[in-house]
Tab-separated table of C-alpha atoms in Angstrom:
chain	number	residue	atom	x	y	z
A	229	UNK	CA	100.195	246.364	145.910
A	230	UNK	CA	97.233	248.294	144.388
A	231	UNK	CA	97.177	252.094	144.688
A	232	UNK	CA	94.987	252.777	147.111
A	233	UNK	CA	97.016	250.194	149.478
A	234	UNK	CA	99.953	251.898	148.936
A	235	UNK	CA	98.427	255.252	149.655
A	236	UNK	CA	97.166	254.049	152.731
A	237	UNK	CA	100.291	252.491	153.711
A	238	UNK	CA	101.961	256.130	152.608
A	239	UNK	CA	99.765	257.693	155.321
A	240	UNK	CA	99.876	255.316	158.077
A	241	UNK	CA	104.261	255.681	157.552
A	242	UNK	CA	103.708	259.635	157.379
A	243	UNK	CA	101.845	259.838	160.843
A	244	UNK	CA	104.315	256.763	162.404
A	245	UNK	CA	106.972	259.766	161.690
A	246	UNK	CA	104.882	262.258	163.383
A	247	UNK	CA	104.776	260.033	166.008
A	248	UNK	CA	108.865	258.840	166.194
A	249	UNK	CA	109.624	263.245	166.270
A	250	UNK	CA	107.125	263.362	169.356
A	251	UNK	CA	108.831	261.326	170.984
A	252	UNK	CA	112.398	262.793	170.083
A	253	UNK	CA	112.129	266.771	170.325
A	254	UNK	CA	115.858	266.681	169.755
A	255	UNK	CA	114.767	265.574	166.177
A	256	UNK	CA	116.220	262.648	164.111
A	257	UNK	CA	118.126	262.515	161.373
A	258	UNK	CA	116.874	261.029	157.459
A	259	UNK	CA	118.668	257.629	158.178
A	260	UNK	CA	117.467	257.207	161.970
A	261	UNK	CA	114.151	257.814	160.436
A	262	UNK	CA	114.123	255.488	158.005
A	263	UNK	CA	116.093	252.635	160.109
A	264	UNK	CA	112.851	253.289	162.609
A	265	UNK	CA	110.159	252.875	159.984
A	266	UNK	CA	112.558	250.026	157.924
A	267	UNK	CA	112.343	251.511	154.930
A	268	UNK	CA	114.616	253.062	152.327
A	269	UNK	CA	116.032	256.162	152.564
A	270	UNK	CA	114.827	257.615	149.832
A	271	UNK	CA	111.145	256.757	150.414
A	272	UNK	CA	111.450	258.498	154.186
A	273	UNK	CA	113.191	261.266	152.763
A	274	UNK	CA	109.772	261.401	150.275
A	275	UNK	CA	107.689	261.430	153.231
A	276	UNK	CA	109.388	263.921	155.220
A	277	UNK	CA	109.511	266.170	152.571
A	278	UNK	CA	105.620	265.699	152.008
A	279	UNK	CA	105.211	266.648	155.723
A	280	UNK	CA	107.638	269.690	155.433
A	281	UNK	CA	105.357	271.131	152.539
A	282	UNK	CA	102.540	271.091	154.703
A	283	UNK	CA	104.206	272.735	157.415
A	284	UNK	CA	103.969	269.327	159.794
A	285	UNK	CA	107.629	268.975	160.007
A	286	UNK	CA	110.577	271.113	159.760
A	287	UNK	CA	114.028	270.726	159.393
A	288	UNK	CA	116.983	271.943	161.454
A	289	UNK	CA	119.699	273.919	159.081
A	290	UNK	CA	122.025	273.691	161.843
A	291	UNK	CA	122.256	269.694	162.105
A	292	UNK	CA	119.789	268.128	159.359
A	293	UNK	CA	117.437	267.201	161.457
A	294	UNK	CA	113.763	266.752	161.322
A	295	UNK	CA	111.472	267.922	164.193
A	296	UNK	CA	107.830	268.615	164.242
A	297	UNK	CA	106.635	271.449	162.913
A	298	UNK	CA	104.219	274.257	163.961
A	299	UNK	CA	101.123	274.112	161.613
A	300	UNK	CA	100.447	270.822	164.073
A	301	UNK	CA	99.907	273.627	167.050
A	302	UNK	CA	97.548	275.489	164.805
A	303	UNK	CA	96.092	271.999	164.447
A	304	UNK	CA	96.302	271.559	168.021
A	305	UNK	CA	94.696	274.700	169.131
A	306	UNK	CA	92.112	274.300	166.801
A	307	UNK	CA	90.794	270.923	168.159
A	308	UNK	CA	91.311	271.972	171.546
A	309	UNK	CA	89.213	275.134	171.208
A	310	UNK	CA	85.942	273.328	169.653
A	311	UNK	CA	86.177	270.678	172.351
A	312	UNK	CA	82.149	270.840	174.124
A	313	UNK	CA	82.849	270.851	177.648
A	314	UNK	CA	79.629	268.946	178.251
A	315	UNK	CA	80.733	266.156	175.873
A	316	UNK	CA	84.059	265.646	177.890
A	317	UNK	CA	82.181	265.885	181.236
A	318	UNK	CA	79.579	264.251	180.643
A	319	UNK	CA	80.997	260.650	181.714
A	320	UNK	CA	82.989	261.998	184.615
A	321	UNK	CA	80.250	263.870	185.957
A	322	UNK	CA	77.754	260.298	185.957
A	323	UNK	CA	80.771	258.569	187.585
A	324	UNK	CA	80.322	261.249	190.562
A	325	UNK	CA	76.675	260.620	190.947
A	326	UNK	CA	77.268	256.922	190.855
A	327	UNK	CA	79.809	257.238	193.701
A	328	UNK	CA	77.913	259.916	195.667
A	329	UNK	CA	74.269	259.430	195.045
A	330	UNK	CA	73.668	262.912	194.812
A	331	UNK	CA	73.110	265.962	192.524
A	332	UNK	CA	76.090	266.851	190.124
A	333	UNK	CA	75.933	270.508	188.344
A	334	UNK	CA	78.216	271.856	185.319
A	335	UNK	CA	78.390	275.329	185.421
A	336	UNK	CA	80.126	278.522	183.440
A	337	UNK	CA	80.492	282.791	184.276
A	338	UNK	CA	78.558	284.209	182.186
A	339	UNK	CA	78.281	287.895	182.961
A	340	UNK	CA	79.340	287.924	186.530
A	341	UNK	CA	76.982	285.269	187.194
A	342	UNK	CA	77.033	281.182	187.188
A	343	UNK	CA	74.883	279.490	184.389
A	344	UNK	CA	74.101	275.703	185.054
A	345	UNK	CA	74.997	274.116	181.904
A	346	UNK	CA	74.426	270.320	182.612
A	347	UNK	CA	72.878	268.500	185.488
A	348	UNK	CA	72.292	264.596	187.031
A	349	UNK	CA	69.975	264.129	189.259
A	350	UNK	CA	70.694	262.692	192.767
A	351	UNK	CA	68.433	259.550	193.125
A	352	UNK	CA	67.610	261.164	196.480
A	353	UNK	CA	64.075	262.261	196.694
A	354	UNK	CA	64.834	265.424	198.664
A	355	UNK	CA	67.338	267.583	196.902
A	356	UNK	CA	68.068	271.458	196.275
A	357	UNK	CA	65.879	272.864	193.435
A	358	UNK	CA	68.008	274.014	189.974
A	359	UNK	CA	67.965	273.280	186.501
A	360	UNK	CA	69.902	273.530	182.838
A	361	UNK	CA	69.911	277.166	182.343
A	362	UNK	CA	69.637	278.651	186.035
A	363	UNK	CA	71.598	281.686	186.967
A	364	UNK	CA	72.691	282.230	190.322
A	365	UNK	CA	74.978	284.350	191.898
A	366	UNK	CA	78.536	284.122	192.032
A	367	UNK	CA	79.904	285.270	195.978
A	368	UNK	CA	77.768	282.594	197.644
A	369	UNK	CA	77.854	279.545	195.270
A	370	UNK	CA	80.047	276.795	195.924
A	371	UNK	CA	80.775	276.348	192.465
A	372	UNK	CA	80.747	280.211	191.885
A	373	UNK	CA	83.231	280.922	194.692
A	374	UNK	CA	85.620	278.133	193.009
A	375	UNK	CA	85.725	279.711	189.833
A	376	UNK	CA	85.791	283.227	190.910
A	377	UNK	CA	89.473	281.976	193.118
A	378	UNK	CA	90.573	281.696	190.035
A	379	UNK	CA	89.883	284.478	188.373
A	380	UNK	CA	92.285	287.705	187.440
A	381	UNK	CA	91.947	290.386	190.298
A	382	UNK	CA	90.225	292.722	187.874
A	383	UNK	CA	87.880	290.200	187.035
A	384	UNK	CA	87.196	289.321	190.601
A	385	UNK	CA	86.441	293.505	191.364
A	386	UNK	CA	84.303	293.373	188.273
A	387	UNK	CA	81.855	290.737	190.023
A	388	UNK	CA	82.138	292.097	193.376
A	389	UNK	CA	81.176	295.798	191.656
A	390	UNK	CA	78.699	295.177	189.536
A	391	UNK	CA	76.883	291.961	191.336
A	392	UNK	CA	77.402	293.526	194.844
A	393	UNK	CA	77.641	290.769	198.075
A	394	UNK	CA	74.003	290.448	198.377
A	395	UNK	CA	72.626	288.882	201.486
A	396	UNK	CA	70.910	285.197	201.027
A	397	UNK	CA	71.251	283.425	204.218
A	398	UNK	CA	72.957	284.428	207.653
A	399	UNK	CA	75.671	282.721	206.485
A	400	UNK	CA	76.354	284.439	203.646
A	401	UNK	CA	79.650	286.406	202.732
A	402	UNK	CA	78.646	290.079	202.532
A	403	UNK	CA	81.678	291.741	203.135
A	404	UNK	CA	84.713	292.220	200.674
A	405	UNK	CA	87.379	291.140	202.604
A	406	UNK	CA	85.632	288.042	204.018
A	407	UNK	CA	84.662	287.227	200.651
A	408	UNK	CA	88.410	287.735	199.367
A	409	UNK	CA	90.160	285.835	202.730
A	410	UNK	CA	87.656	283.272	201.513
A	411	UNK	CA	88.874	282.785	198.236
A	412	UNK	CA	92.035	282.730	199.317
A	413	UNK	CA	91.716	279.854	201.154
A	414	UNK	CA	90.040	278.460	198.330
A	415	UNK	CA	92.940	278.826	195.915
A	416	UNK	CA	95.303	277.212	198.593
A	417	UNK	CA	93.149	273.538	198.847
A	418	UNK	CA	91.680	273.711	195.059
A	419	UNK	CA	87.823	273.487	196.189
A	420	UNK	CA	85.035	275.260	197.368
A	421	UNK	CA	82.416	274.882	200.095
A	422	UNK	CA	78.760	276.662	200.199
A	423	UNK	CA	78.020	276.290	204.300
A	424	UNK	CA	74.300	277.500	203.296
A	425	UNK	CA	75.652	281.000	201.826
A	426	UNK	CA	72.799	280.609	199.346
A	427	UNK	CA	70.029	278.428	200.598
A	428	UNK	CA	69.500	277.496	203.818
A	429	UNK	CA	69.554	273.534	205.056
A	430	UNK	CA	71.699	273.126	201.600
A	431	UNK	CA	75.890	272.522	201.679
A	432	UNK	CA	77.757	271.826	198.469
A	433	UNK	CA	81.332	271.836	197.455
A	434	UNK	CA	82.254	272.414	194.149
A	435	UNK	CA	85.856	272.372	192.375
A	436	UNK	CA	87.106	274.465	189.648
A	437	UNK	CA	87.431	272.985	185.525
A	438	UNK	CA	90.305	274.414	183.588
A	439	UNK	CA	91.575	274.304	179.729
A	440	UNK	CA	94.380	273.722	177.755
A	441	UNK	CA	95.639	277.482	178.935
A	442	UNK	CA	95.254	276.714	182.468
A	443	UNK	CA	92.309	279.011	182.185
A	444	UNK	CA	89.111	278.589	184.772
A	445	UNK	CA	86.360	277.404	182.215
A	446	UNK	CA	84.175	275.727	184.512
A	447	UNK	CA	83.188	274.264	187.927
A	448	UNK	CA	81.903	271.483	188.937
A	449	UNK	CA	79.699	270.836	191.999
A	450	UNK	CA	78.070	268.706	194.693
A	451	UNK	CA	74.785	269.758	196.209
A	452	UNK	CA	72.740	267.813	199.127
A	453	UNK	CA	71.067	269.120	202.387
A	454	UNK	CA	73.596	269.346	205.433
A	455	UNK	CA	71.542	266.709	206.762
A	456	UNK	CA	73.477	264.316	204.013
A	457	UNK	CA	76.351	265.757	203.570
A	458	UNK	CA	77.463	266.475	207.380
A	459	UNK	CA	81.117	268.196	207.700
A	460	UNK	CA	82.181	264.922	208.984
A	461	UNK	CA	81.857	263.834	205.414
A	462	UNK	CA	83.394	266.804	203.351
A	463	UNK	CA	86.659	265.404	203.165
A	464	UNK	CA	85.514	262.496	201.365
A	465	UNK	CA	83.570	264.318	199.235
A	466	UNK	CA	86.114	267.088	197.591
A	467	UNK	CA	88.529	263.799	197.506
A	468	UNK	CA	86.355	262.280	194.504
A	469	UNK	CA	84.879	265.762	193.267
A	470	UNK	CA	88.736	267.475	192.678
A	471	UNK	CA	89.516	264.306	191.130
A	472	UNK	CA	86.503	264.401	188.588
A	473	UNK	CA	87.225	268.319	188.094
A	474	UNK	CA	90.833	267.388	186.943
A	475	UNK	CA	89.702	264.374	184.865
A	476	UNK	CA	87.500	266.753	183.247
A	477	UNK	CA	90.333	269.666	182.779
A	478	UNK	CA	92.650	266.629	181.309
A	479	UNK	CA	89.878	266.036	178.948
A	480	UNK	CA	89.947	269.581	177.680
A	481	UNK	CA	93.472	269.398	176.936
A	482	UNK	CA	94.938	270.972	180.206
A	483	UNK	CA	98.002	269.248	181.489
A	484	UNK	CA	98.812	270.910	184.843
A	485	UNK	CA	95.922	269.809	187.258
């Protein structure tokens, strides 16, 4: 076997050991180790000790044996934060227009308001008006109102104090406690519904994105006139736009939605 083949072979044994204390957060012994990779003990105890130096694995003083170590959560973290939400969604977020034939929006809070940071296009030819890089309020969105459920209180005061509950349409929440009693209800189904709170002749329902903290990162929304998307069919509608929300949060590292 040439060097580089048995570096390569080092490596691939090295991250099959990563793999065996994943699965055993009890940790394993030396000899368990090397009866799994069916190799000497001697050469597993090499590449445990390799890993240990690098902070990968760690061994238990109390028992001798080896469980993962911590510098793979710095390793972790560090993937998770560069992740680009719009990557991740991007494929989840076509497979909702496919299904629904209409207008999909990605959107983040940015200073107490909503910024649309992707968009497909219904095939429809009538649909509501927006576009990559948009602001929009946050009280009468559907996708604003399904972050903002999710929010800390203080953050929640902070939107409602310095945005105000501005008046768009009749229909539109302009009092505190409405707003609030509406979020609430929100929080307890997991989605959001505009009833033409922002423009008139428009209904969407939008669902909220989270991370690998179970932090609200995103939303995600559906937009058509109520013409299309008639009450009768809201149900179906949050069905396949929670489950593209979550698919999204799974992609982002969270494991809890």
């Amino acid at each position: 076997m040439t060097k580089s083949n048995s570096s390569v072979q080092s490596v691939e044994r090295a991250l099959c050991i990563l793999n065996l204390l994943k699965d055993h957060p009890g940790g394993m012994g030396i000899t368990q180790i090397a009866k799994k990779l069916e190799v000497a003990k001697s050469s597993a105890h090499r590449l445990i000790t390799a890993l240990c130096n690098f902070g990968l694995v760690t061994k238990n003083l109390e028992n001798d044996k080896y469980l993962l170590g911590l510098k793979l959560v710095e390793l972790g973290e560090t993937v998770l934060e560069t992740l680009d939400i719009r990557t991740v969604a991007q494929p989840y977020l076509q497979k909702l227009v496919n299904e629904l034939d209409e207008t999909v929006h990605l959107v983040i809070l940015e200073n107490c308001e909503i910024v649309y940071i992707d968009k497909i296009e219904s095939p429809q030819t009538i649909r509501m008006y927006s576009r990559i890089g948009r602001r929009a309020p946050v009280h009468c969105t559907g996708v604003g109102k399904a972050i903002m459920a999710f929010l800390p209180e203080e953050e929640i005061d902070q939107i409602i104090t310095e945005k105000g509950l501005h008046r768009f349409t009749e229909y539109t929440h302009t009092n505190r406690e409405s707003l609030l009693a509406n979020l609430d209800e929100i929080r307890s189904r997991g989605f959001s519904i505009d009833e033409q709170e922002h423009e008139l002749g428009i209904r969407c329902v939008a669902a909220p994105v989270f991370n690998h903290h179970n932090k609200v990162v995103a939303g995600v929304s559906v937009a058509a006139p109520t013409y299309r998307l008639p009450t009768t069919m809201v149900e179906e509608y949050t069905a396949k736009l929670t489950a593209c929300a979550g698919s999204i949060s799974r992609g982002l590292g969270n494991r809890k939605q």
